[in-house]
Short mmCIF file of N, CA and C in Angstrom, two decimals:
data_model
loop_
_atom_site.label_atom_id
_atom_site.label_comp_id
_atom_site.label_asym_id
_atom_site.label_seq_id
_atom_site.Cartn_x
_atom_site.Cartn_y
_atom_site.Cartn_z
N UNK A 1 166.36 120.66 95.51
CA UNK A 1 165.15 121.32 95.99
C UNK A 1 164.63 120.53 97.19
N UNK A 2 164.41 121.21 98.33
CA UNK A 2 163.91 120.48 99.50
C UNK A 2 162.47 120.01 99.31
N UNK A 3 162.14 118.95 100.02
CA UNK A 3 160.77 118.42 99.96
C UNK A 3 159.78 119.42 100.54
N UNK A 4 158.62 119.51 99.92
CA UNK A 4 157.51 120.31 100.42
C UNK A 4 156.49 119.34 101.00
N UNK A 5 155.98 119.67 102.18
CA UNK A 5 154.97 118.84 102.82
C UNK A 5 153.66 119.63 102.87
N UNK A 6 152.61 118.99 102.41
CA UNK A 6 151.27 119.57 102.49
C UNK A 6 150.50 118.77 103.53
N UNK A 7 150.11 119.44 104.59
CA UNK A 7 149.30 118.82 105.64
C UNK A 7 147.85 119.16 105.35
N UNK A 8 147.00 118.16 105.36
CA UNK A 8 145.57 118.35 105.06
C UNK A 8 144.76 117.90 106.27
N UNK A 9 143.97 118.81 106.81
CA UNK A 9 143.12 118.47 107.95
C UNK A 9 141.99 117.56 107.46
N UNK A 10 141.97 116.35 107.98
CA UNK A 10 140.92 115.40 107.58
C UNK A 10 139.72 115.46 108.51
N UNK A 11 139.81 116.25 109.55
CA UNK A 11 138.71 116.40 110.50
C UNK A 11 137.73 117.47 110.04
N UNK A 12 138.18 118.35 109.15
CA UNK A 12 137.34 119.46 108.70
C UNK A 12 136.00 118.97 108.17
N UNK A 13 134.97 119.66 108.61
CA UNK A 13 133.60 119.37 108.17
C UNK A 13 133.01 120.68 107.66
N UNK A 14 132.30 120.60 106.55
CA UNK A 14 131.63 121.78 106.00
C UNK A 14 130.13 121.58 106.11
N UNK A 15 129.42 122.70 106.12
CA UNK A 15 127.96 122.61 106.09
C UNK A 15 127.55 121.77 104.90
N UNK A 16 126.63 120.88 105.11
CA UNK A 16 126.14 120.03 104.04
C UNK A 16 126.82 118.67 103.98
N UNK A 17 127.89 118.48 104.78
CA UNK A 17 128.50 117.15 104.82
C UNK A 17 127.49 116.15 105.36
N UNK A 18 127.39 115.01 104.70
CA UNK A 18 126.50 113.95 105.19
C UNK A 18 127.08 113.40 106.49
N UNK A 19 126.23 113.19 107.52
CA UNK A 19 126.75 112.71 108.80
C UNK A 19 127.46 111.36 108.71
N UNK A 20 127.08 110.53 107.76
CA UNK A 20 127.70 109.21 107.65
C UNK A 20 128.67 109.11 106.48
N UNK A 21 128.90 110.23 105.76
CA UNK A 21 129.82 110.22 104.62
C UNK A 21 131.17 110.79 105.00
N UNK A 22 132.11 110.79 104.06
CA UNK A 22 133.43 111.34 104.35
C UNK A 22 133.36 112.85 104.57
N UNK A 23 134.16 113.31 105.49
CA UNK A 23 134.20 114.74 105.79
C UNK A 23 134.87 115.48 104.63
N UNK A 24 134.62 116.78 104.59
CA UNK A 24 135.16 117.61 103.51
C UNK A 24 136.68 117.54 103.45
N UNK A 25 137.34 117.55 104.60
CA UNK A 25 138.80 117.48 104.62
C UNK A 25 139.33 116.18 104.03
N UNK A 26 138.66 115.08 104.31
CA UNK A 26 139.05 113.79 103.74
C UNK A 26 138.83 113.78 102.23
N UNK A 27 137.76 114.42 101.78
CA UNK A 27 137.50 114.50 100.33
C UNK A 27 138.57 115.34 99.64
N UNK A 28 138.98 116.44 100.30
CA UNK A 28 140.04 117.28 99.76
C UNK A 28 141.35 116.49 99.68
N UNK A 29 141.66 115.75 100.71
CA UNK A 29 142.87 114.91 100.71
C UNK A 29 142.86 113.96 99.52
N UNK A 30 141.74 113.28 99.29
CA UNK A 30 141.64 112.35 98.17
C UNK A 30 141.84 113.06 96.84
N UNK A 31 141.23 114.22 96.68
CA UNK A 31 141.37 114.97 95.42
C UNK A 31 142.82 115.40 95.20
N UNK A 32 143.49 115.82 96.26
CA UNK A 32 144.89 116.23 96.14
C UNK A 32 145.78 115.05 95.76
N UNK A 33 145.57 113.93 96.40
CA UNK A 33 146.38 112.74 96.10
C UNK A 33 146.18 112.28 94.65
N UNK A 34 144.96 112.39 94.15
CA UNK A 34 144.67 111.98 92.76
C UNK A 34 145.42 112.84 91.75
N UNK A 35 145.65 114.11 92.08
CA UNK A 35 146.21 115.05 91.11
C UNK A 35 147.67 115.42 91.38
N UNK A 36 148.27 114.93 92.43
CA UNK A 36 149.59 115.40 92.86
C UNK A 36 150.77 114.81 92.11
N UNK A 37 150.54 113.87 91.22
CA UNK A 37 151.64 113.20 90.53
C UNK A 37 152.59 114.13 89.80
N UNK A 38 152.11 115.28 89.34
CA UNK A 38 152.93 116.19 88.55
C UNK A 38 153.77 117.14 89.41
N UNK A 39 153.61 117.09 90.72
CA UNK A 39 154.34 118.01 91.59
C UNK A 39 155.55 117.28 92.18
N UNK A 40 156.77 117.68 91.76
CA UNK A 40 157.96 116.99 92.28
C UNK A 40 158.22 117.34 93.74
N UNK A 41 158.82 116.40 94.45
CA UNK A 41 159.24 116.62 95.84
C UNK A 41 158.10 117.06 96.75
N UNK A 42 156.91 116.52 96.53
CA UNK A 42 155.75 116.85 97.37
C UNK A 42 155.30 115.61 98.13
N UNK A 43 155.11 115.80 99.43
CA UNK A 43 154.55 114.74 100.28
C UNK A 43 153.26 115.30 100.87
N UNK A 44 152.19 114.54 100.74
CA UNK A 44 150.89 114.96 101.28
C UNK A 44 150.60 114.11 102.51
N UNK A 45 150.36 114.78 103.64
CA UNK A 45 150.14 114.10 104.91
C UNK A 45 148.78 114.47 105.49
N UNK A 46 147.96 113.50 105.82
CA UNK A 46 146.72 113.81 106.54
C UNK A 46 147.04 114.12 108.00
N UNK A 47 146.30 115.05 108.58
CA UNK A 47 146.44 115.35 110.00
C UNK A 47 145.04 115.37 110.62
N UNK A 48 144.97 114.98 111.88
CA UNK A 48 143.68 114.89 112.57
C UNK A 48 143.00 116.25 112.69
N UNK A 49 143.75 117.29 113.00
CA UNK A 49 143.11 118.60 113.19
C UNK A 49 144.16 119.69 113.14
N UNK A 50 143.86 120.76 112.42
CA UNK A 50 144.73 121.94 112.40
C UNK A 50 144.13 123.07 113.25
N UNK A 51 143.06 122.79 113.97
CA UNK A 51 142.42 123.75 114.88
C UNK A 51 141.97 125.04 114.21
N UNK A 52 141.45 124.92 113.01
CA UNK A 52 140.91 126.06 112.29
C UNK A 52 139.48 125.73 111.87
N UNK A 53 138.72 125.22 112.80
CA UNK A 53 137.39 124.67 112.51
C UNK A 53 136.43 125.68 111.91
N UNK A 54 136.63 126.96 112.16
CA UNK A 54 135.73 127.97 111.62
C UNK A 54 136.03 128.30 110.16
N UNK A 55 137.13 127.73 109.61
CA UNK A 55 137.51 128.02 108.22
C UNK A 55 137.90 126.73 107.48
N UNK A 56 136.99 125.73 107.45
CA UNK A 56 137.32 124.49 106.75
C UNK A 56 137.27 124.73 105.25
N UNK A 57 137.86 123.96 104.49
CA UNK A 57 138.88 122.95 104.66
C UNK A 57 140.24 123.65 104.80
N UNK A 58 141.08 123.11 105.64
CA UNK A 58 142.34 123.77 105.96
C UNK A 58 143.53 122.90 105.58
N UNK A 59 144.55 123.57 105.04
CA UNK A 59 145.81 122.90 104.70
C UNK A 59 146.95 123.76 105.23
N UNK A 60 148.10 123.12 105.44
CA UNK A 60 149.32 123.83 105.81
C UNK A 60 150.42 123.34 104.89
N UNK A 61 151.27 124.26 104.45
CA UNK A 61 152.39 123.91 103.58
C UNK A 61 153.68 124.30 104.29
N UNK A 62 154.64 123.35 104.31
CA UNK A 62 155.90 123.57 105.03
C UNK A 62 157.04 122.93 104.27
N UNK A 63 158.23 123.45 104.50
CA UNK A 63 159.45 122.91 103.91
C UNK A 63 160.63 123.42 104.74
N UNK A 64 161.64 122.61 104.88
CA UNK A 64 162.81 122.98 105.68
C UNK A 64 163.40 124.29 105.19
N UNK A 65 163.64 125.20 106.12
CA UNK A 65 164.26 126.48 105.80
C UNK A 65 163.34 127.48 105.13
N UNK A 66 162.06 127.18 105.02
CA UNK A 66 161.11 128.08 104.36
C UNK A 66 159.99 128.47 105.33
N UNK A 67 159.30 129.54 104.99
CA UNK A 67 158.12 129.93 105.73
C UNK A 67 157.06 128.85 105.59
N UNK A 68 156.25 128.67 106.63
CA UNK A 68 155.12 127.75 106.62
C UNK A 68 153.85 128.60 106.50
N UNK A 69 152.91 128.12 105.71
CA UNK A 69 151.63 128.81 105.54
C UNK A 69 150.49 127.90 105.92
N UNK A 70 149.43 128.49 106.47
CA UNK A 70 148.18 127.78 106.76
C UNK A 70 147.09 128.50 105.98
N UNK A 71 146.33 127.71 105.20
CA UNK A 71 145.25 128.25 104.37
C UNK A 71 143.95 127.56 104.71
N UNK A 72 142.87 128.33 104.75
CA UNK A 72 141.55 127.77 105.02
C UNK A 72 140.55 128.16 103.97
N UNK A 73 139.32 127.71 104.16
CA UNK A 73 138.21 128.01 103.26
C UNK A 73 138.39 127.38 101.89
N UNK A 74 139.07 126.24 101.83
CA UNK A 74 139.27 125.56 100.56
C UNK A 74 138.02 124.73 100.22
N UNK A 75 137.69 124.68 98.96
CA UNK A 75 136.54 123.89 98.51
C UNK A 75 137.04 122.47 98.23
N UNK A 76 136.48 121.46 98.90
CA UNK A 76 136.99 120.10 98.73
C UNK A 76 136.84 119.56 97.32
N UNK A 77 135.88 120.08 96.57
CA UNK A 77 135.64 119.58 95.22
C UNK A 77 136.43 120.34 94.16
N UNK A 78 136.80 121.59 94.43
CA UNK A 78 137.38 122.42 93.37
C UNK A 78 138.76 122.99 93.68
N UNK A 79 139.30 122.79 94.85
CA UNK A 79 140.54 123.47 95.24
C UNK A 79 141.82 122.71 94.95
N UNK A 80 141.77 121.45 94.61
CA UNK A 80 142.99 120.66 94.46
C UNK A 80 143.95 121.28 93.44
N UNK A 81 143.46 121.65 92.27
CA UNK A 81 144.33 122.23 91.24
C UNK A 81 144.91 123.56 91.72
N UNK A 82 144.12 124.37 92.38
CA UNK A 82 144.59 125.66 92.90
C UNK A 82 145.69 125.45 93.93
N UNK A 83 145.45 124.54 94.85
CA UNK A 83 146.44 124.27 95.90
C UNK A 83 147.74 123.76 95.29
N UNK A 84 147.65 122.82 94.37
CA UNK A 84 148.85 122.25 93.76
C UNK A 84 149.60 123.30 92.94
N UNK A 85 148.89 124.18 92.27
CA UNK A 85 149.54 125.27 91.54
C UNK A 85 150.27 126.21 92.48
N UNK A 86 149.64 126.52 93.61
CA UNK A 86 150.29 127.37 94.60
C UNK A 86 151.51 126.71 95.20
N UNK A 87 151.46 125.39 95.38
CA UNK A 87 152.60 124.66 95.93
C UNK A 87 153.76 124.65 94.95
N UNK A 88 153.48 124.58 93.67
CA UNK A 88 154.56 124.65 92.67
C UNK A 88 155.28 125.99 92.77
N UNK A 89 154.54 127.08 92.93
CA UNK A 89 155.16 128.40 93.08
C UNK A 89 155.98 128.45 94.38
N UNK A 90 155.43 127.92 95.45
CA UNK A 90 156.12 127.88 96.75
C UNK A 90 157.42 127.08 96.64
N UNK A 91 157.38 125.94 95.98
CA UNK A 91 158.54 125.05 95.89
C UNK A 91 159.70 125.67 95.12
N UNK A 92 159.41 126.62 94.24
CA UNK A 92 160.48 127.23 93.45
C UNK A 92 161.18 128.37 94.17
N UNK A 93 160.70 128.75 95.35
CA UNK A 93 161.33 129.84 96.09
C UNK A 93 162.39 129.29 97.04
N UNK A 94 163.33 130.14 97.39
CA UNK A 94 164.37 129.75 98.35
C UNK A 94 163.86 129.81 99.78
N UNK A 95 162.91 130.72 100.03
CA UNK A 95 162.46 130.94 101.41
C UNK A 95 160.97 130.68 101.63
N UNK A 96 160.24 130.30 100.59
CA UNK A 96 158.81 130.05 100.72
C UNK A 96 157.94 131.27 100.53
N UNK A 97 158.55 132.42 100.30
CA UNK A 97 157.79 133.66 100.12
C UNK A 97 157.48 133.86 98.64
N UNK A 98 156.26 133.57 98.27
CA UNK A 98 155.80 133.77 96.90
C UNK A 98 155.24 135.19 96.82
N UNK A 99 155.66 135.99 95.82
CA UNK A 99 155.11 137.34 95.71
C UNK A 99 153.58 137.31 95.69
N UNK A 100 152.99 138.28 96.37
CA UNK A 100 151.54 138.35 96.56
C UNK A 100 150.77 138.13 95.26
N UNK A 101 151.14 138.82 94.20
CA UNK A 101 150.40 138.74 92.94
C UNK A 101 150.57 137.40 92.22
N UNK A 102 151.57 136.62 92.62
CA UNK A 102 151.80 135.33 91.99
C UNK A 102 151.09 134.19 92.73
N UNK A 103 150.49 134.50 93.86
CA UNK A 103 149.76 133.49 94.63
C UNK A 103 148.36 133.31 94.04
N UNK A 104 147.83 132.09 94.07
CA UNK A 104 146.44 131.90 93.65
C UNK A 104 145.51 132.75 94.52
N UNK A 105 144.42 133.21 93.94
CA UNK A 105 143.47 134.04 94.69
C UNK A 105 143.01 133.35 95.97
N UNK A 106 142.82 132.03 95.92
CA UNK A 106 142.38 131.31 97.12
C UNK A 106 143.43 131.37 98.23
N UNK A 107 144.71 131.48 97.88
CA UNK A 107 145.76 131.61 98.88
C UNK A 107 145.79 133.04 99.44
N UNK A 108 145.50 134.02 98.61
CA UNK A 108 145.50 135.41 99.09
C UNK A 108 144.35 135.64 100.06
N UNK A 109 143.18 135.08 99.78
CA UNK A 109 142.02 135.30 100.64
C UNK A 109 141.92 134.28 101.77
N UNK A 110 142.52 133.12 101.59
CA UNK A 110 142.37 132.05 102.57
C UNK A 110 143.51 131.92 103.56
N UNK A 111 144.50 132.83 103.49
CA UNK A 111 145.65 132.70 104.38
C UNK A 111 145.21 132.93 105.84
N UNK A 112 145.61 132.03 106.69
CA UNK A 112 145.30 132.10 108.11
C UNK A 112 146.53 132.48 108.91
N UNK A 113 147.68 131.91 108.53
CA UNK A 113 148.92 132.20 109.25
C UNK A 113 150.11 132.02 108.34
N UNK A 114 151.14 132.78 108.65
CA UNK A 114 152.45 132.64 108.02
C UNK A 114 153.44 132.52 109.17
N UNK A 115 154.17 131.41 109.20
CA UNK A 115 155.04 131.08 110.33
C UNK A 115 156.49 131.08 109.85
N UNK A 116 157.39 131.77 110.56
CA UNK A 116 158.78 131.84 110.11
C UNK A 116 159.44 130.47 110.12
N UNK A 117 160.49 130.34 109.31
CA UNK A 117 161.23 129.08 109.31
C UNK A 117 161.81 128.79 110.69
N UNK A 118 161.89 127.52 111.02
CA UNK A 118 162.49 127.12 112.28
C UNK A 118 163.98 127.43 112.19
N UNK A 119 164.56 128.07 113.21
CA UNK A 119 165.98 128.42 113.13
C UNK A 119 166.88 127.20 113.16
N UNK A 120 168.04 127.34 112.57
CA UNK A 120 169.04 126.29 112.62
C UNK A 120 169.49 126.13 114.07
N UNK A 121 169.78 124.90 114.50
CA UNK A 121 170.25 124.70 115.88
C UNK A 121 171.57 125.44 116.10
N UNK A 122 171.66 126.05 117.25
CA UNK A 122 172.90 126.75 117.63
C UNK A 122 173.69 125.87 118.58
N UNK A 123 175.01 125.96 118.53
CA UNK A 123 175.81 125.22 119.51
C UNK A 123 175.53 125.75 120.91
N UNK A 124 175.45 124.83 121.85
CA UNK A 124 175.23 125.24 123.23
C UNK A 124 176.51 125.83 123.81
N UNK A 125 176.38 126.84 124.66
CA UNK A 125 177.57 127.42 125.29
C UNK A 125 178.29 126.35 126.14
N UNK A 126 179.58 126.45 126.19
CA UNK A 126 180.38 125.53 127.01
C UNK A 126 179.93 125.65 128.45
N UNK A 127 179.92 124.50 129.14
CA UNK A 127 179.56 124.50 130.54
C UNK A 127 178.10 124.22 130.81
N UNK A 128 177.24 124.22 129.78
CA UNK A 128 175.85 123.88 130.02
C UNK A 128 175.72 122.38 130.17
N UNK A 129 174.69 121.95 130.83
CA UNK A 129 174.49 120.54 131.11
C UNK A 129 174.48 119.71 129.83
N UNK A 130 173.74 120.18 128.81
CA UNK A 130 173.64 119.42 127.57
C UNK A 130 174.98 119.36 126.85
N UNK A 131 175.79 120.42 126.91
CA UNK A 131 177.08 120.43 126.24
C UNK A 131 178.06 119.47 126.92
N UNK A 132 177.90 119.25 128.22
CA UNK A 132 178.82 118.40 128.97
C UNK A 132 178.57 116.92 128.73
N UNK A 133 177.38 116.57 128.29
CA UNK A 133 177.05 115.14 128.11
C UNK A 133 177.68 114.54 126.89
#
């Protein structure tokens, strides 16, 4: 089973965040790390910004050869279990496409983007500069 990577925007700020306290995205990251032990082949990575500031807290899930998803509007205090449950469903698929009804409600309503898998590298045609090197 390929590794699944969960990117968590640590820059996300929600209304009510204390100006001198941790931002909502950082709190979500901490909650996910505390609970992630039961999810095999999962790596959680903080990222500075996912550029979805109007829909904090935002996460992205990716894995080699699978679709990538970006989800927003996550609650930093209550979403960790939901996110991890959704990642378990994602990790069991060959292509990252979890049937709509099997996705957590927060993933159905919070989806921002679905990005196709990166294509496998193709051999360069003979005679191109890169092929000659």
